[in-house]
mmCIF file of C-alpha atoms in Angstrom:
data_model
loop_
_atom_site.group_PDB
_atom_site.id
_atom_site.type_symbol
_atom_site.label_atom_id
_atom_site.label_comp_id
_atom_site.label_asym_id
_atom_site.label_seq_id
_atom_site.Cartn_x
_atom_site.Cartn_y
_atom_site.Cartn_z
ATOM 1 C CA MET A 1 -8.000 -30.380 -9.959
ATOM 2 C CA GLU A 2 -9.668 -27.064 -10.838
ATOM 3 C CA VAL A 3 -8.684 -24.029 -8.760
ATOM 4 C CA ASP A 4 -10.602 -20.764 -9.048
ATOM 5 C CA LEU A 5 -8.037 -17.938 -9.263
ATOM 6 C CA GLU A 6 -10.559 -15.466 -7.843
ATOM 7 C CA CYS A 7 -10.717 -17.629 -4.725
ATOM 8 C CA VAL A 8 -6.921 -17.839 -4.644
ATOM 9 C CA ALA A 9 -6.668 -14.040 -4.865
ATOM 10 C CA SER A 10 -9.149 -13.692 -1.992
ATOM 11 C CA PHE A 11 -7.147 -16.210 0.045
ATOM 12 C CA ALA A 12 -3.973 -14.183 -0.575
ATOM 13 C CA VAL A 13 -5.649 -11.004 0.697
ATOM 14 C CA LEU A 14 -6.948 -12.870 3.752
ATOM 15 C CA CYS A 15 -3.406 -14.083 4.475
ATOM 16 C CA GLU A 16 -2.192 -10.470 4.403
ATOM 17 C CA GLU A 17 -4.998 -9.103 6.587
ATOM 18 C CA GLY A 18 -5.337 -11.972 9.048
ATOM 19 C CA HIS A 19 -8.990 -11.069 9.605
ATOM 20 C CA PHE A 20 -12.154 -11.864 7.639
ATOM 21 C CA GLY A 21 -13.755 -8.470 8.211
ATOM 22 C CA HIS A 22 -10.662 -6.525 7.132
ATOM 23 C CA ALA A 23 -10.083 -8.727 4.091
ATOM 24 C CA ALA A 24 -13.748 -8.524 3.063
ATOM 25 C CA ALA A 25 -13.682 -4.719 3.265
ATOM 26 C CA ARG A 26 -10.541 -4.599 1.129
ATOM 27 C CA LEU A 27 -12.159 -6.876 -1.467
ATOM 28 C CA HIS A 28 -15.475 -4.976 -1.333
ATOM 29 C CA LEU A 29 -17.273 -8.125 -0.194
ATOM 30 C CA THR A 30 -19.394 -9.065 2.772
ATOM 31 C CA SER A 31 -17.825 -11.445 5.284
ATOM 32 C CA PRO A 32 -20.279 -14.235 4.346
ATOM 33 C CA ALA A 33 -19.369 -13.818 0.656
ATOM 34 C CA LEU A 34 -15.663 -14.060 1.460
ATOM 35 C CA THR A 35 -16.343 -17.084 3.672
ATOM 36 C CA LYS A 36 -18.024 -18.831 0.730
ATOM 37 C CA ARG A 37 -15.033 -18.123 -1.511
ATOM 38 C CA ILE A 38 -12.608 -19.596 1.004
ATOM 39 C CA GLN A 39 -14.849 -22.615 1.567
ATOM 40 C CA ARG A 40 -15.017 -23.146 -2.203
ATOM 41 C CA LEU A 41 -11.227 -22.977 -2.423
ATOM 42 C CA GLU A 42 -10.859 -25.463 0.427
ATOM 43 C CA GLN A 43 -13.262 -27.810 -1.375
ATOM 44 C CA GLN A 44 -11.218 -27.475 -4.556
ATOM 45 C CA VAL A 45 -7.927 -28.120 -2.745
ATOM 46 C CA GLY A 46 -9.409 -30.817 -0.542
ATOM 47 C CA VAL A 47 -8.045 -29.643 2.812
ATOM 48 C CA ALA A 48 -8.699 -26.950 5.412
ATOM 49 C CA LEU A 49 -6.447 -23.951 4.776
ATOM 50 C CA LEU A 50 -7.147 -21.790 7.806
ATOM 51 C CA GLU A 51 -8.826 -21.536 11.174
ATOM 52 C CA ARG A 52 -11.069 -18.675 12.270
ATOM 53 C CA ASP A 53 -11.943 -17.495 15.777
ATOM 54 C CA ALA A 54 -15.143 -15.810 16.935
ATOM 55 C CA SER A 55 -13.785 -12.323 16.233
ATOM 56 C CA GLY A 56 -12.990 -13.148 12.602
ATOM 57 C CA ALA A 57 -9.225 -13.359 13.116
ATOM 58 C CA THR A 58 -7.580 -16.135 11.131
ATOM 59 C CA SER A 59 -4.549 -18.384 11.375
ATOM 60 C CA LEU A 60 -3.236 -20.672 8.657
ATOM 61 C CA THR A 61 -3.139 -24.426 9.030
ATOM 62 C CA ALA A 62 -0.008 -26.311 7.994
ATOM 63 C CA ALA A 63 -1.712 -26.968 4.653
ATOM 64 C CA GLY A 64 -2.612 -23.295 4.415
ATOM 65 C CA TRP A 65 1.009 -22.250 4.882
ATOM 66 C CA SER A 66 2.078 -24.649 2.145
ATOM 67 C CA PHE A 67 -0.620 -23.426 -0.238
ATOM 68 C CA ALA A 68 0.185 -19.765 0.488
ATOM 69 C CA ARG A 69 3.758 -20.335 -0.727
ATOM 70 C CA PHE A 70 2.416 -21.066 -4.204
ATOM 71 C CA ALA A 71 -0.604 -18.734 -4.277
ATOM 72 C CA GLU A 72 1.322 -15.711 -5.576
ATOM 73 C CA GLY A 73 2.888 -17.837 -8.282
ATOM 74 C CA LEU A 74 -0.522 -19.060 -9.424
ATOM 75 C CA LEU A 75 -1.826 -15.509 -9.629
ATOM 76 C CA ARG A 76 1.274 -14.274 -11.415
ATOM 77 C CA GLN A 77 1.010 -17.065 -14.006
ATOM 78 C CA GLY A 78 -2.669 -16.281 -14.486
ATOM 79 C CA ARG A 79 -1.904 -12.627 -15.143
ATOM 80 C CA ALA A 80 0.916 -13.560 -17.520
ATOM 81 C CA ALA A 81 -1.395 -15.883 -19.447
ATOM 82 C CA GLN A 82 -4.022 -13.134 -19.656
ATOM 83 C CA ASP A 83 -1.460 -10.617 -20.929
ATOM 84 C CA ALA A 84 -0.144 -13.100 -23.490
ATOM 85 C CA ALA A 85 -3.638 -13.811 -24.791
ATOM 86 C CA ARG A 86 -4.446 -10.124 -25.089
ATOM 87 C CA SER A 87 -1.166 -9.403 -26.837
ATOM 88 C CA ALA A 88 -1.806 -12.198 -29.331
ATOM 89 C CA ALA A 89 -5.301 -10.852 -30.018
ATOM 90 C CA CYS A 90 -3.993 -7.282 -30.408
ATOM 91 C CA PRO A 91 -0.277 -7.349 -31.307
ATOM 92 C CA THR A 92 0.040 -3.547 -31.288
ATOM 93 C CA ALA A 93 -1.225 -3.186 -27.719
ATOM 94 C CA ARG A 94 1.307 -2.617 -24.968
ATOM 95 C CA HIS A 95 1.470 -4.504 -21.714
ATOM 96 C CA PRO A 96 -0.142 -2.681 -18.784
ATOM 97 C CA VAL A 97 2.043 -0.872 -16.273
ATOM 98 C CA ARG A 98 1.264 -2.102 -12.751
ATOM 99 C CA PHE A 99 1.563 0.660 -10.165
ATOM 100 C CA GLY A 100 1.971 -0.591 -6.598
ATOM 101 C CA VAL A 101 0.791 1.447 -3.625
ATOM 102 C CA PRO A 102 1.548 0.391 -0.026
ATOM 103 C CA GLY A 103 -1.318 -0.642 2.215
ATOM 104 C CA ALA A 104 -4.419 -0.210 0.091
ATOM 105 C CA TYR A 105 -5.263 1.964 -2.864
ATOM 106 C CA ASP A 106 -9.040 2.174 -2.480
ATOM 107 C CA VAL A 107 -8.935 5.272 -0.282
ATOM 108 C CA ALA A 108 -9.842 8.795 -1.387
ATOM 109 C CA PRO A 109 -6.365 10.182 -2.255
ATOM 110 C CA TYR A 110 -5.387 7.044 -4.159
ATOM 111 C CA ARG A 111 -8.693 7.040 -6.026
ATOM 112 C CA LEU A 112 -8.087 10.647 -7.074
ATOM 113 C CA LEU A 113 -4.509 9.821 -8.052
ATOM 114 C CA ARG A 114 -5.692 6.797 -10.041
ATOM 115 C CA GLU A 115 -8.313 8.820 -11.884
ATOM 116 C CA ARG A 116 -5.810 11.549 -12.766
ATOM 117 C CA LEU A 117 -3.151 9.085 -13.865
ATOM 118 C CA GLU A 118 -5.552 7.031 -15.986
ATOM 119 C CA ARG A 119 -6.943 10.193 -17.565
ATOM 120 C CA ALA A 120 -3.438 11.466 -18.367
ATOM 121 C CA ALA A 121 -2.401 8.074 -19.766
ATOM 122 C CA GLY A 122 -5.468 8.024 -21.998
ATOM 123 C CA LYS A 123 -4.349 11.251 -23.655
ATOM 124 C CA GLN A 124 -1.003 9.789 -24.729
ATOM 125 C CA ALA A 125 -0.351 8.741 -28.300
ATOM 126 C CA GLU A 126 0.912 5.399 -26.966
ATOM 127 C CA ASP A 127 -1.548 2.697 -25.957
ATOM 128 C CA ILE A 128 -0.912 2.749 -22.198
ATOM 129 C CA THR A 129 -2.901 1.045 -19.451
ATOM 130 C CA VAL A 130 -2.179 1.657 -15.767
ATOM 131 C CA GLN A 131 -3.267 -0.929 -13.199
ATOM 132 C CA PHE A 132 -3.209 -0.031 -9.499
ATOM 133 C CA VAL A 133 -2.093 -2.849 -7.184
ATOM 134 C CA SER A 134 -2.341 -2.832 -3.397
ATOM 135 C CA VAL A 135 0.960 -3.990 -1.882
ATOM 136 C CA PRO A 136 1.334 -5.229 1.723
ATOM 137 C CA TYR A 137 3.542 -2.954 3.838
ATOM 138 C CA THR A 138 5.964 -5.832 4.393
ATOM 139 C CA GLN A 139 6.369 -6.801 0.735
ATOM 140 C CA PRO A 140 6.950 -3.690 -1.438
ATOM 141 C CA LEU A 141 10.459 -4.440 -2.705
ATOM 142 C CA ASN A 142 9.655 -8.131 -3.019
ATOM 143 C CA PHE A 143 6.639 -7.353 -5.221
ATOM 144 C CA LEU A 144 8.768 -5.059 -7.385
ATOM 145 C CA SER A 145 11.717 -7.421 -7.780
ATOM 146 C CA ARG A 146 9.478 -10.372 -8.652
ATOM 147 C CA GLY A 147 7.619 -8.450 -11.352
ATOM 148 C CA LEU A 148 4.261 -8.416 -9.564
ATOM 149 C CA ILE A 149 4.337 -4.628 -10.027
ATOM 150 C CA ASP A 150 6.329 -2.386 -12.359
ATOM 151 C CA VAL A 151 6.388 0.878 -10.392
ATOM 152 C CA LEU A 152 6.215 1.341 -6.604
ATOM 153 C CA LEU A 153 5.168 4.464 -4.710
ATOM 154 C CA SER A 154 7.762 4.843 -1.954
ATOM 155 C CA PRO A 155 8.474 7.264 0.918
ATOM 156 C CA SER A 156 12.196 6.812 0.303
ATOM 157 C CA SER A 157 14.750 6.123 -2.372
ATOM 158 C CA VAL A 158 16.709 2.884 -2.042
ATOM 159 C CA ALA A 159 20.393 2.072 -2.492
ATOM 160 C CA ASP A 160 19.808 -1.218 -4.301
ATOM 161 C CA ASN A 161 21.269 -1.944 -7.722
ATOM 162 C CA ARG A 162 18.110 -3.808 -8.695
ATOM 163 C CA PHE A 163 16.050 -0.624 -8.637
ATOM 164 C CA SER A 164 16.078 2.954 -9.878
ATOM 165 C CA SER A 165 14.565 5.760 -7.766
ATOM 166 C CA TYR A 166 12.532 8.469 -9.509
ATOM 167 C CA ARG A 167 11.826 11.683 -7.606
ATOM 168 C CA LEU A 168 8.121 12.644 -7.528
ATOM 169 C CA GLY A 169 7.829 15.638 -5.200
ATOM 170 C CA THR A 170 7.778 16.721 -1.571
ATOM 171 C CA ALA A 171 5.033 16.075 0.964
ATOM 172 C CA GLN A 172 4.283 17.341 4.450
ATOM 173 C CA ARG A 173 4.007 14.809 7.275
ATOM 174 C CA VAL A 174 1.326 14.830 9.968
ATOM 175 C CA GLY A 175 0.801 12.840 13.128
ATOM 176 C CA ILE A 176 -2.075 10.406 13.598
ATOM 177 C CA VAL A 177 -3.368 9.937 17.159
ATOM 178 C CA ALA A 178 -6.384 8.426 18.864
ATOM 179 C CA THR A 179 -9.147 10.847 19.810
ATOM 180 C CA THR A 180 -8.363 10.027 23.453
ATOM 181 C CA HIS A 181 -4.650 10.827 23.094
ATOM 182 C CA PRO A 182 -3.290 13.846 25.054
ATOM 183 C CA PHE A 183 -2.359 15.552 21.749
ATOM 184 C CA ALA A 184 -5.906 15.171 20.376
ATOM 185 C CA GLY A 185 -7.699 18.491 20.031
ATOM 186 C CA GLN A 186 -4.520 20.578 20.100
ATOM 187 C CA GLY A 187 -4.358 21.192 16.353
ATOM 188 C CA GLY A 188 -0.576 21.119 16.297
ATOM 189 C CA VAL A 189 2.402 20.000 18.336
ATOM 190 C CA GLU A 190 6.152 20.382 18.037
ATOM 191 C CA ALA A 191 7.632 17.509 16.055
ATOM 192 C CA ALA A 192 10.279 17.009 18.753
ATOM 193 C CA GLU A 193 7.547 16.429 21.357
ATOM 194 C CA PHE A 194 5.588 14.119 19.075
ATOM 195 C CA ALA A 195 8.766 12.110 18.431
ATOM 196 C CA LYS A 196 8.822 11.187 22.143
ATOM 197 C CA CYS A 197 5.552 9.250 21.735
ATOM 198 C CA PRO A 198 5.507 5.482 21.118
ATOM 199 C CA ILE A 199 5.442 5.187 17.311
ATOM 200 C CA LEU A 200 3.952 2.120 15.642
ATOM 201 C CA TYR A 201 6.231 0.135 13.380
ATOM 202 C CA ASN A 202 6.092 -3.216 11.629
ATOM 203 C CA PRO A 203 9.428 -5.034 12.108
ATOM 204 C CA ALA A 204 8.916 -6.816 8.777
ATOM 205 C CA VAL A 205 8.758 -3.568 6.787
ATOM 206 C CA PRO A 206 12.120 -2.612 5.215
ATOM 207 C CA SER A 207 13.466 0.068 7.568
ATOM 208 C CA VAL A 208 14.958 2.014 4.639
ATOM 209 C CA LEU A 209 11.403 2.819 3.564
ATOM 210 C CA MET A 210 10.261 4.035 6.974
ATOM 211 C CA CYS A 211 12.857 6.600 8.071
ATOM 212 C CA ALA A 212 10.500 9.536 7.467
ATOM 213 C CA GLY A 213 7.691 7.779 9.349
ATOM 214 C CA TYR A 214 9.963 7.122 12.325
ATOM 215 C CA LEU A 215 11.036 10.815 12.411
ATOM 216 C CA VAL A 216 14.734 10.020 12.215
ATOM 217 C CA ASP A 217 15.302 13.599 11.048
ATOM 218 C CA VAL A 218 14.057 14.773 14.465
ATOM 219 C CA ARG A 219 15.998 12.420 16.763
ATOM 220 C CA PRO A 220 18.196 9.335 16.277
ATOM 221 C CA LEU A 221 16.360 6.094 15.572
ATOM 222 C CA ALA A 222 18.226 4.500 18.488
ATOM 223 C CA THR A 223 16.383 6.783 20.924
ATOM 224 C CA ALA A 224 12.927 6.253 19.379
ATOM 225 C CA CYS A 225 10.229 4.389 21.262
ATOM 226 C CA LEU A 226 8.939 1.964 18.615
ATOM 227 C CA VAL A 227 5.931 -0.264 19.261
ATOM 228 C CA PRO A 228 5.599 -3.371 17.076
ATOM 229 C CA THR A 229 2.464 -3.797 14.961
ATOM 230 C CA ARG A 230 1.434 -6.419 12.443
ATOM 231 C CA ALA A 231 -0.571 -3.916 10.392
ATOM 232 C CA GLN A 232 -0.262 -4.572 6.657
ATOM 233 C CA THR A 233 -2.718 -1.911 5.482
ATOM 234 C CA LEU A 234 -3.557 1.718 6.179
ATOM 235 C CA ALA A 235 -6.867 0.715 7.771
ATOM 236 C CA ALA A 236 -5.159 -1.761 10.110
ATOM 237 C CA LEU A 237 -2.562 0.843 11.114
ATOM 238 C CA GLN A 238 -5.298 3.375 11.892
ATOM 239 C CA ALA A 239 -7.125 0.747 13.961
ATOM 240 C CA ASP A 240 -4.002 0.246 16.084
ATOM 241 C CA VAL A 241 -3.718 4.009 16.561
ATOM 242 C CA ALA A 242 -7.387 4.207 17.555
ATOM 243 C CA ALA A 243 -6.761 1.470 20.135
ATOM 244 C CA ASN A 244 -4.008 3.657 21.681
ATOM 245 C CA LYS A 245 -1.275 1.155 20.847
ATOM 246 C CA GLY A 246 0.845 4.029 19.570
ATOM 247 C CA VAL A 247 0.883 6.971 17.165
ATOM 248 C CA ALA A 248 1.807 7.111 13.486
ATOM 249 C CA VAL A 249 3.283 9.593 11.022
ATOM 250 C CA LEU A 250 1.925 9.777 7.470
ATOM 251 C CA PRO A 251 2.227 12.028 4.426
ATOM 252 C CA SER A 252 -0.614 14.560 4.480
ATOM 253 C CA LEU A 253 -1.906 12.990 1.250
ATOM 254 C CA LEU A 254 -2.814 9.790 3.114
ATOM 255 C CA ALA A 255 -3.776 11.452 6.384
ATOM 256 C CA GLN A 256 -6.835 12.891 4.641
ATOM 257 C CA THR A 257 -8.386 9.451 4.982
ATOM 258 C CA ALA A 258 -7.850 8.946 8.720
ATOM 259 C CA GLY A 259 -10.505 6.611 10.073
ATOM 260 C CA PRO A 260 -12.975 6.881 12.941
ATOM 261 C CA ARG A 261 -11.635 7.538 16.459
ATOM 262 C CA VAL A 262 -8.471 8.969 14.905
ATOM 263 C CA GLU A 263 -7.324 12.587 14.542
ATOM 264 C CA THR A 264 -4.576 14.330 12.607
ATOM 265 C CA VAL A 265 -2.046 16.588 14.304
ATOM 266 C CA ILE A 266 0.072 19.166 12.508
ATOM 267 C CA LEU A 267 3.759 18.499 13.284
ATOM 268 C CA GLN A 268 5.328 21.913 13.783
ATOM 269 C CA GLY A 269 8.952 22.552 12.881
ATOM 270 C CA LEU A 270 9.099 19.478 10.644
ATOM 271 C CA GLY A 271 10.440 19.801 7.128
ATOM 272 C CA PRO A 272 8.813 18.131 4.116
ATOM 273 C CA THR A 273 9.816 14.681 2.959
ATOM 274 C CA MET A 274 10.358 13.416 -0.565
ATOM 275 C CA LEU A 275 8.116 10.841 -2.266
ATOM 276 C CA TRP A 276 9.614 8.507 -4.852
ATOM 277 C CA ALA A 277 8.682 6.017 -7.529
ATOM 278 C CA LEU A 278 10.840 2.906 -7.696
ATOM 279 C CA HIS A 279 11.118 0.678 -10.752
ATOM 280 C CA ARG A 280 13.318 -2.198 -11.851
ATOM 281 C CA ARG A 281 16.579 -0.894 -13.248
ATOM 282 C CA GLY A 282 16.350 -3.051 -16.349
ATOM 283 C CA ASP A 283 12.798 -2.008 -17.209
ATOM 284 C CA ARG A 284 13.261 0.507 -20.025
ATOM 285 C CA ARG A 285 9.915 -0.076 -21.716
ATOM 286 C CA PRO A 286 8.605 3.155 -23.222
ATOM 287 C CA GLU A 287 5.274 2.772 -21.418
ATOM 288 C CA THR A 288 6.983 2.485 -18.029
ATOM 289 C CA LEU A 289 9.002 5.641 -18.663
ATOM 290 C CA VAL A 290 5.886 7.505 -19.826
ATOM 291 C CA VAL A 291 3.975 6.449 -16.699
ATOM 292 C CA LEU A 292 6.832 7.651 -14.482
ATOM 293 C CA ARG A 293 6.718 11.051 -16.141
ATOM 294 C CA LEU A 294 2.931 11.256 -15.893
ATOM 295 C CA LEU A 295 3.051 10.082 -12.289
ATOM 296 C CA ARG A 296 5.374 12.926 -11.341
ATOM 297 C CA SER A 297 2.997 15.434 -12.920
ATOM 298 C CA VAL A 298 -0.217 14.142 -11.346
ATOM 299 C CA MET A 299 1.487 13.455 -7.995
ATOM 300 C CA ILE A 300 2.710 17.047 -7.770
ATOM 301 C CA ASP A 301 -0.860 18.198 -8.403
ATOM 302 C CA SER A 302 -2.171 15.862 -5.691
ATOM 303 C CA LEU A 303 0.519 16.899 -3.197
ATOM 304 C CA ASP A 304 -0.109 20.579 -3.901
ATOM 305 C CA HIS A 305 -3.804 20.006 -3.215
ATOM 306 C CA SER A 306 -3.196 18.195 0.074
ATOM 307 C CA SER A 307 -0.623 20.777 1.225
ATOM 308 C CA ALA A 308 -2.936 23.676 0.396
ATOM 309 C CA SER A 309 -5.495 22.353 2.898
ATOM 310 C CA PRO A 310 -3.576 20.158 5.340
ATOM 311 C CA PRO A 311 -5.698 18.089 7.706
ATOM 312 C CA GLY A 312 -6.458 20.115 10.808
ATOM 313 C CA ALA A 313 -5.406 23.430 9.266
ATOM 314 C CA ALA A 314 -8.428 25.152 10.764
ATOM 315 C CA GLY A 315 -8.100 23.438 14.124
ATOM 316 C CA LEU A 316 -7.748 19.698 14.439
ATOM 317 C CA SER A 317 -9.686 17.616 11.935
ATOM 318 C CA THR A 318 -11.409 14.440 13.076
ATOM 319 C CA LEU A 319 -11.772 12.342 9.950
#
């Protein structure tokens, strides 16, 4: 049986998004093109893998659930085979360093960060390649521990002996609200007042990574009003905010890409939070250590840029 890994990769993204339109946008495809890929995969496997309703939302069949368990392994083996072939063809070349970013990396701040990091890596004497990988909100530590990524951008350090935490710099946090929310149009609001709002959270996301987003430095987590969401990407989270399901708190770096029907709100009286890079404790490859150092440098530049002109600084910004 022949299985097209490009189709498998598209299926994996569709599993994460749960919606054809969202998955197609993330893959830079049209919905019909993504539909053809999934149909081709189903023909190759010989069974139906998912069901789709009129809105484009998807649910996995029993066969789809079984196939999804092995999809990541297939992709990981494909990447390993590709790396091995390239290393054999060019023994002096180093393996790429895979940099994982939560949600999706193809948004303006991540694109700028990627360009700066790749440019800085290209100036090194070492042969270093940096690959950006979008990581579902619910799977960051899993991706890192399983070797699907080498470095993870994180809003928090972790007390886990599998990983090392590398300090990158501080970032301001801003609130994200729907344009119909009572705080919309105000420009700024006290963080203590904003913390009383229902805040979106995904129960499957490791809570250690979300303390800053839940404003636990403003009031105890036990008193927070948390509203469950299944959002796995930044776009899906913003869509839930736009639908008035709750509000969200993001680093100003990411808030620059707030979607339609969403506004940013300056959170007054709120201190900055630290951003981190996590990597496997046993990974001491020179290229990984170089990328960590370069990442700190380019991240500080990016954070300085976003803090110099925070969203909504001249009144509230509708983005």
